[in-house]
PDB file of C-alpha atoms in Angstrom:
ATOM      1  CA  MET A   1      -0.009  -0.057   0.129  1.00 76.00           C
ATOM      2  CA  TYR A   2       2.683   2.132   1.303  1.00 80.00           C
ATOM      3  CA  ALA A   3       4.843   1.023  -1.587  1.00 83.00           C
ATOM      4  CA  ASP A   4       1.803   1.629  -4.053  1.00 86.00           C
ATOM      5  CA  ARG A   5       1.296   5.219  -3.043  1.00 88.00           C
ATOM      6  CA  GLN A   6       4.949   5.920  -3.455  1.00 89.00           C
ATOM      7  CA  ARG A   7       4.949   4.633  -6.762  1.00 90.00           C
ATOM      8  CA  SER A   8       2.336   7.126  -7.482  1.00 90.00           C
ATOM      9  CA  ALA A   9       3.920  10.496  -6.455  1.00 89.00           C
ATOM     10  CA  ASN A  10       6.778   9.362  -7.833  1.00 90.00           C
ATOM     11  CA  LEU A  11       5.332   8.686 -11.855  1.00 91.00           C
ATOM     12  CA  ALA A  12       3.329  11.874 -10.798  1.00 92.00           C
ATOM     13  CA  LEU A  13       6.558  14.109 -10.363  1.00 91.00           C
ATOM     14  CA  LEU A  14       8.396  12.252 -13.487  1.00 91.00           C
ATOM     15  CA  LYS A  15       5.170  13.627 -15.070  1.00 93.00           C
ATOM     16  CA  LYS A  16       5.790  17.351 -14.038  1.00 93.00           C
ATOM     17  CA  LEU A  17       9.087  17.170 -14.353  1.00 92.00           C
ATOM     18  CA  ALA A  18       9.105  16.076 -17.865  1.00 91.00           C
ATOM     19  CA  VAL A  19       6.238  19.191 -18.417  1.00 92.00           C
ATOM     20  CA  ILE A  20       8.755  21.328 -17.491  1.00 92.00           C
ATOM     21  CA  ALA A  21      11.630  19.509 -19.340  1.00 88.00           C
ATOM     22  CA  LEU A  22       9.498  20.279 -22.354  1.00 87.00           C
ATOM     23  CA  LEU A  23       8.183  23.884 -21.461  1.00 88.00           C
ATOM     24  CA  MET A  24      12.348  24.945 -20.846  1.00 86.00           C
ATOM     25  CA  PHE A  25      13.048  23.192 -24.467  1.00 80.00           C
ATOM     26  CA  GLY A  26      10.708  25.053 -26.309  1.00 80.00           C
ATOM     27  CA  PHE A  27      11.119  28.049 -24.486  1.00 79.00           C
ATOM     28  CA  ALA A  28      15.151  28.135 -25.220  1.00 76.00           C
ATOM     29  CA  TRP A  29      13.831  27.184 -28.541  1.00 75.00           C
ATOM     30  CA  GLY A  30      12.032  29.591 -29.473  1.00 74.00           C
ATOM     31  CA  LEU A  31      14.169  32.363 -28.146  1.00 70.00           C
ATOM     32  CA  ILE A  32      16.209  33.014 -31.677  1.00 70.00           C
ATOM     33  CA  PRO A  33      12.502  33.765 -33.117  1.00 76.00           C
ATOM     34  CA  MET A  34      11.991  35.572 -30.858  1.00 77.00           C
ATOM     35  CA  TYR A  35      14.953  38.043 -29.900  1.00 74.00           C
ATOM     36  CA  ARG A  36      14.682  38.379 -33.908  1.00 74.00           C
ATOM     37  CA  VAL A  37      10.848  39.994 -34.006  1.00 76.00           C
ATOM     38  CA  ILE A  38      11.929  42.139 -30.846  1.00 76.00           C
ATOM     39  CA  CYS A  39      14.861  42.948 -32.530  1.00 72.00           C
ATOM     40  CA  GLU A  40      13.180  43.716 -35.730  1.00 71.00           C
ATOM     41  CA  VAL A  41      10.537  46.145 -34.146  1.00 74.00           C
ATOM     42  CA  THR A  42      13.279  47.691 -31.831  1.00 72.00           C
ATOM     43  CA  GLY A  43      15.338  48.793 -34.868  1.00 65.00           C
ATOM     44  CA  ILE A  44      17.988  47.099 -32.869  1.00 66.00           C
ATOM     45  CA  ASN A  45      21.343  45.237 -34.608  1.00 60.00           C
ATOM     46  CA  GLN A  46      19.010  44.481 -37.935  1.00 57.00           C
ATOM     47  CA  LEU A  47      21.373  43.060 -40.528  1.00 55.00           C
ATOM     48  CA  VAL A  48      20.570  44.742 -44.582  1.00 54.00           C
ATOM     49  CA  ARG A  49      21.378  43.077 -47.278  1.00 54.00           C
ATOM     50  CA  ALA A  50      22.827  45.225 -49.957  1.00 52.00           C
ATOM     51  CA  ASP A  51      20.228  45.192 -52.337  1.00 54.00           C
ATOM     52  CA  GLU A  52      17.563  46.418 -49.889  1.00 55.00           C
ATOM     53  CA  VAL A  53      19.103  49.161 -50.014  1.00 54.00           C
ATOM     54  CA  SER A  54      17.510  52.288 -51.298  1.00 52.00           C
ATOM     55  CA  LYS A  55      19.701  54.097 -54.230  1.00 57.00           C
ATOM     56  CA  PRO A  56      19.251  58.457 -54.591  1.00 53.00           C
ATOM     57  CA  ALA A  57      16.599  58.899 -57.453  1.00 44.00           C
ATOM     58  CA  PRO A  58      19.347  59.792 -60.458  1.00 48.00           C
ATOM     59  CA  GLY A  59      20.096  64.709 -60.930  1.00 43.00           C
ATOM     60  CA  ALA A  60      18.909  64.078 -56.804  1.00 41.00           C
ATOM     61  CA  ALA A  61      20.528  66.826 -55.264  1.00 44.00           C
ATOM     62  CA  VAL A  62      22.478  64.574 -52.615  1.00 50.00           C
ATOM     63  CA  SER A  63      23.785  66.529 -49.435  1.00 80.00           C
ATOM     64  CA  GLU A  64      26.842  64.380 -47.511  1.00 90.00           C
ATOM     65  CA  VAL A  65      26.527  63.646 -44.356  1.00 93.00           C
ATOM     66  CA  ALA A  66      29.175  64.566 -41.530  1.00 95.00           C
ATOM     67  CA  MET A  67      30.408  60.740 -39.698  1.00 96.00           C
ATOM     68  CA  THR A  68      31.993  60.723 -36.256  1.00 96.00           C
ATOM     69  CA  PHE A  69      32.600  57.211 -34.597  1.00 97.00           C
ATOM     70  CA  ASP A  70      33.791  56.458 -30.971  1.00 95.00           C
ATOM     71  CA  ALA A  71      33.808  53.620 -29.470  1.00 96.00           C
ATOM     72  CA  THR A  72      33.566  53.349 -24.994  1.00 94.00           C
ATOM     73  CA  VAL A  73      34.034  49.734 -22.689  1.00 94.00           C
ATOM     74  CA  GLN A  74      32.350  48.971 -20.304  1.00 91.00           C
ATOM     75  CA  PRO A  75      33.684  50.219 -16.616  1.00 92.00           C
ATOM     76  CA  GLY A  76      36.069  47.191 -15.649  1.00 87.00           C
ATOM     77  CA  LEU A  77      36.143  45.555 -19.156  1.00 88.00           C
ATOM     78  CA  PRO A  78      39.909  45.228 -19.964  1.00 90.00           C
ATOM     79  CA  TRP A  79      39.454  45.811 -23.434  1.00 91.00           C
ATOM     80  CA  GLN A  80      40.621  48.798 -25.283  1.00 94.00           C
ATOM     81  CA  VAL A  81      38.362  49.707 -28.939  1.00 95.00           C
ATOM     82  CA  ARG A  82      39.104  52.220 -31.109  1.00 95.00           C
ATOM     83  CA  PRO A  83      38.038  53.310 -34.607  1.00 96.00           C
ATOM     84  CA  LEU A  84      40.952  53.707 -37.599  1.00 96.00           C
ATOM     85  CA  THR A  85      38.556  56.042 -38.752  1.00 95.00           C
ATOM     86  CA  THR A  86      37.355  58.857 -35.803  1.00 95.00           C
ATOM     87  CA  HIS A  87      35.726  61.490 -38.842  1.00 97.00           C
ATOM     88  CA  LEU A  88      34.330  61.185 -42.629  1.00 96.00           C
ATOM     89  CA  SER A  89      32.130  62.611 -44.676  1.00 95.00           C
ATOM     90  CA  ALA A  90      29.051  59.921 -46.196  1.00 93.00           C
ATOM     91  CA  ARG A  91      26.731  60.203 -49.451  1.00 92.00           C
ATOM     92  CA  PRO A  92      24.122  58.463 -48.416  1.00 91.00           C
ATOM     93  CA  GLY A  93      22.850  55.382 -50.538  1.00 89.00           C
ATOM     94  CA  GLU A  94      26.995  54.964 -51.331  1.00 91.00           C
ATOM     95  CA  PHE A  95      28.126  51.988 -48.946  1.00 92.00           C
ATOM     96  CA  VAL A  96      30.579  53.168 -46.567  1.00 95.00           C
ATOM     97  CA  LYS A  97      33.353  50.765 -44.332  1.00 96.00           C
ATOM     98  CA  VAL A  98      35.055  52.329 -41.317  1.00 97.00           C
ATOM     99  CA  THR A  99      37.762  49.736 -39.274  1.00 97.00           C
ATOM    100  CA  TYR A 100      37.431  49.290 -35.308  1.00 96.00           C
ATOM    101  CA  GLU A 101      40.645  47.589 -33.675  1.00 97.00           C
ATOM    102  CA  ILE A 102      40.049  45.531 -30.319  1.00 95.00           C
ATOM    103  CA  THR A 103      42.248  44.849 -27.979  1.00 95.00           C
ATOM    104  CA  ASN A 104      42.380  42.553 -24.897  1.00 94.00           C
ATOM    105  CA  ALA A 105      45.032  43.915 -22.677  1.00 93.00           C
ATOM    106  CA  SER A 106      43.994  41.381 -19.787  1.00 90.00           C
ATOM    107  CA  PRO A 107      45.712  37.588 -18.957  1.00 93.00           C
ATOM    108  CA  ARG A 108      42.609  36.046 -19.177  1.00 90.00           C
ATOM    109  CA  SER A 109      40.619  35.204 -22.416  1.00 91.00           C
ATOM    110  CA  VAL A 110      37.377  37.610 -22.182  1.00 91.00           C
ATOM    111  CA  VAL A 111      33.771  37.636 -24.641  1.00 92.00           C
ATOM    112  CA  GLY A 112      32.374  40.596 -25.173  1.00 92.00           C
ATOM    113  CA  GLN A 113      29.210  42.361 -26.498  1.00 93.00           C
ATOM    114  CA  ALA A 114      28.918  45.543 -28.303  1.00 94.00           C
ATOM    115  CA  LEU A 115      26.084  47.790 -28.664  1.00 93.00           C
ATOM    116  CA  PRO A 116      25.112  50.159 -31.127  1.00 94.00           C
ATOM    117  CA  ARG A 117      23.987  53.586 -30.419  1.00 94.00           C
ATOM    118  CA  TYR A 118      23.183  56.517 -32.824  1.00 94.00           C
ATOM    119  CA  LEU A 119      23.611  60.261 -32.525  1.00 93.00           C
ATOM    120  CA  PRO A 120      20.492  62.063 -33.096  1.00 93.00           C
ATOM    121  CA  ALA A 121      19.166  58.446 -31.970  1.00 90.00           C
ATOM    122  CA  ALA A 122      16.729  58.966 -34.891  1.00 89.00           C
ATOM    123  CA  ALA A 123      19.381  58.699 -36.984  1.00 90.00           C
ATOM    124  CA  GLY A 124      19.970  55.361 -36.714  1.00 90.00           C
ATOM    125  CA  GLU A 125      17.057  54.669 -38.152  1.00 90.00           C
ATOM    126  CA  TYR A 126      19.153  55.570 -41.438  1.00 91.00           C
ATOM    127  CA  VAL A 127      22.173  53.847 -41.022  1.00 92.00           C
ATOM    128  CA  LYS A 128      21.464  50.655 -42.511  1.00 92.00           C
ATOM    129  CA  LYS A 129      24.923  48.671 -41.400  1.00 92.00           C
ATOM    130  CA  LEU A 130      25.885  45.236 -43.660  1.00 92.00           C
ATOM    131  CA  ASP A 131      28.726  43.863 -41.813  1.00 92.00           C
ATOM    132  CA  CYS A 132      29.344  44.790 -38.028  1.00 93.00           C
ATOM    133  CA  PHE A 133      31.284  43.419 -35.137  1.00 91.00           C
ATOM    134  CA  CYS A 134      28.738  43.777 -33.456  1.00 91.00           C
ATOM    135  CA  PHE A 135      26.328  41.361 -35.002  1.00 91.00           C
ATOM    136  CA  ARG A 136      27.169  38.583 -32.745  1.00 91.00           C
ATOM    137  CA  GLN A 137      29.125  38.882 -29.464  1.00 92.00           C
ATOM    138  CA  GLN A 138      33.288  38.648 -29.849  1.00 92.00           C
ATOM    139  CA  ALA A 139      35.566  36.346 -27.938  1.00 93.00           C
ATOM    140  CA  PHE A 140      39.106  37.176 -27.413  1.00 93.00           C
ATOM    141  CA  ALA A 141      42.204  35.020 -25.812  1.00 94.00           C
ATOM    142  CA  PRO A 142      44.411  36.969 -24.172  1.00 94.00           C
ATOM    143  CA  GLY A 143      46.589  40.382 -25.515  1.00 94.00           C
ATOM    144  CA  GLU A 144      45.074  39.363 -28.324  1.00 95.00           C
ATOM    145  CA  ARG A 145      44.259  42.335 -30.997  1.00 96.00           C
ATOM    146  CA  ARG A 146      41.754  42.026 -34.097  1.00 96.00           C
ATOM    147  CA  SER A 147      40.735  44.748 -36.586  1.00 96.00           C
ATOM    148  CA  PHE A 148      36.535  44.796 -37.513  1.00 95.00           C
ATOM    149  CA  PRO A 149      34.767  46.292 -40.763  1.00 95.00           C
ATOM    150  CA  VAL A 150      31.974  48.213 -39.991  1.00 95.00           C
ATOM    151  CA  VAL A 151      29.945  48.317 -43.792  1.00 95.00           C
ATOM    152  CA  PHE A 152      26.919  50.732 -43.537  1.00 94.00           C
ATOM    153  CA  VAL A 153      25.071  52.644 -46.512  1.00 94.00           C
ATOM    154  CA  ILE A 154      22.878  55.543 -45.248  1.00 92.00           C
ATOM    155  CA  ASP A 155      19.471  55.806 -46.838  1.00 91.00           C
ATOM    156  CA  PRO A 156      18.953  58.184 -49.323  1.00 90.00           C
ATOM    157  CA  ARG A 157      15.134  59.099 -47.713  1.00 89.00           C
ATOM    158  CA  LEU A 158      17.258  60.483 -44.435  1.00 88.00           C
ATOM    159  CA  PRO A 159      16.131  64.245 -43.233  1.00 89.00           C
ATOM    160  CA  GLU A 160      17.720  67.246 -44.509  1.00 86.00           C
ATOM    161  CA  SER A 161      18.177  68.449 -40.931  1.00 87.00           C
ATOM    162  CA  VAL A 162      20.375  65.458 -39.844  1.00 89.00           C
ATOM    163  CA  ARG A 163      23.244  67.198 -40.792  1.00 90.00           C
ATOM    164  CA  GLU A 164      25.794  64.760 -38.897  1.00 94.00           C
ATOM    165  CA  ILE A 165      25.616  61.526 -37.164  1.00 95.00           C
ATOM    166  CA  THR A 166      27.587  59.828 -34.139  1.00 95.00           C
ATOM    167  CA  LEU A 167      28.115  56.343 -34.598  1.00 95.00           C
ATOM    168  CA  SER A 168      28.851  54.967 -30.923  1.00 95.00           C
ATOM    169  CA  TYR A 169      29.153  51.423 -29.505  1.00 95.00           C
ATOM    170  CA  THR A 170      29.492  50.535 -25.744  1.00 94.00           C
ATOM    171  CA  VAL A 171      31.451  46.703 -25.077  1.00 93.00           C
ATOM    172  CA  PHE A 172      29.951  45.201 -22.227  1.00 92.00           C
ATOM    173  CA  ASP A 173      31.606  41.309 -20.530  1.00 89.00           C
ATOM    174  CA  VAL A 174      29.590  38.849 -21.528  1.00 86.00           C
ATOM    175  CA  PRO A 175      29.791  37.075 -18.287  1.00 80.00           C
ATOM    176  CA  GLY A 176      29.925  33.167 -17.498  1.00 72.00           C
ATOM    177  CA  LYS A 177      31.123  32.717 -21.198  1.00 64.00           C
ATOM    178  CA  ASP A 178      33.786  30.408 -21.594  1.00 55.00           C
ATOM    179  CA  VAL A 179      35.812  30.984 -24.957  1.00 56.00           C
ATOM    180  CA  GLN A 180      35.986  27.905 -27.007  1.00 55.00           C
ATOM    181  CA  GLY A 181      37.157  29.996 -29.672  1.00 45.00           C
ATOM    182  CA  LYS A 182      37.634  33.192 -31.477  1.00 43.00           C
ATOM    183  CA  ALA A 183      33.794  34.488 -32.477  1.00 41.00           C
ATOM    184  CA  GLY A 184      33.776  35.807 -35.570  1.00 40.00           C
TER     185      GLY A 184
END
């Protein structure tokens, strides 16, 4: 009698644990599509294909936009991040490539993630990045230095009132990540 009661209690617990495991698996499986939807809705880290970028109309007066590039690092993260070009003029509709150099100045491996910020904030809607180190986490070995291209196009629909854009990256440590190899 006690054994039957214990057996049914164990079976009920097993069913509950199986349901919890399935829910956890389903949630983990759904995180990637959910992340993509959130990024699409908020306009964060959107990957743009080159053929999706609108070109300026022939004969249209296209003004140049003064671009400024910079980077900051989360306090305590032993990385040095700097753009190799800090200022340039860009024409809407043309591809622009700048390079950022990142150095891990610590004696340990570190994984970091860069988040972009635009000034004015509304300009972020018009800067279409095709390639960026901010699209994924970056793993660095102790003392490692690498260069990363940032390729983007300024949408020709950029309002005439925006003559200057600052693209700034803040790099954060990703705690709890083991460095198995370099993230590319």
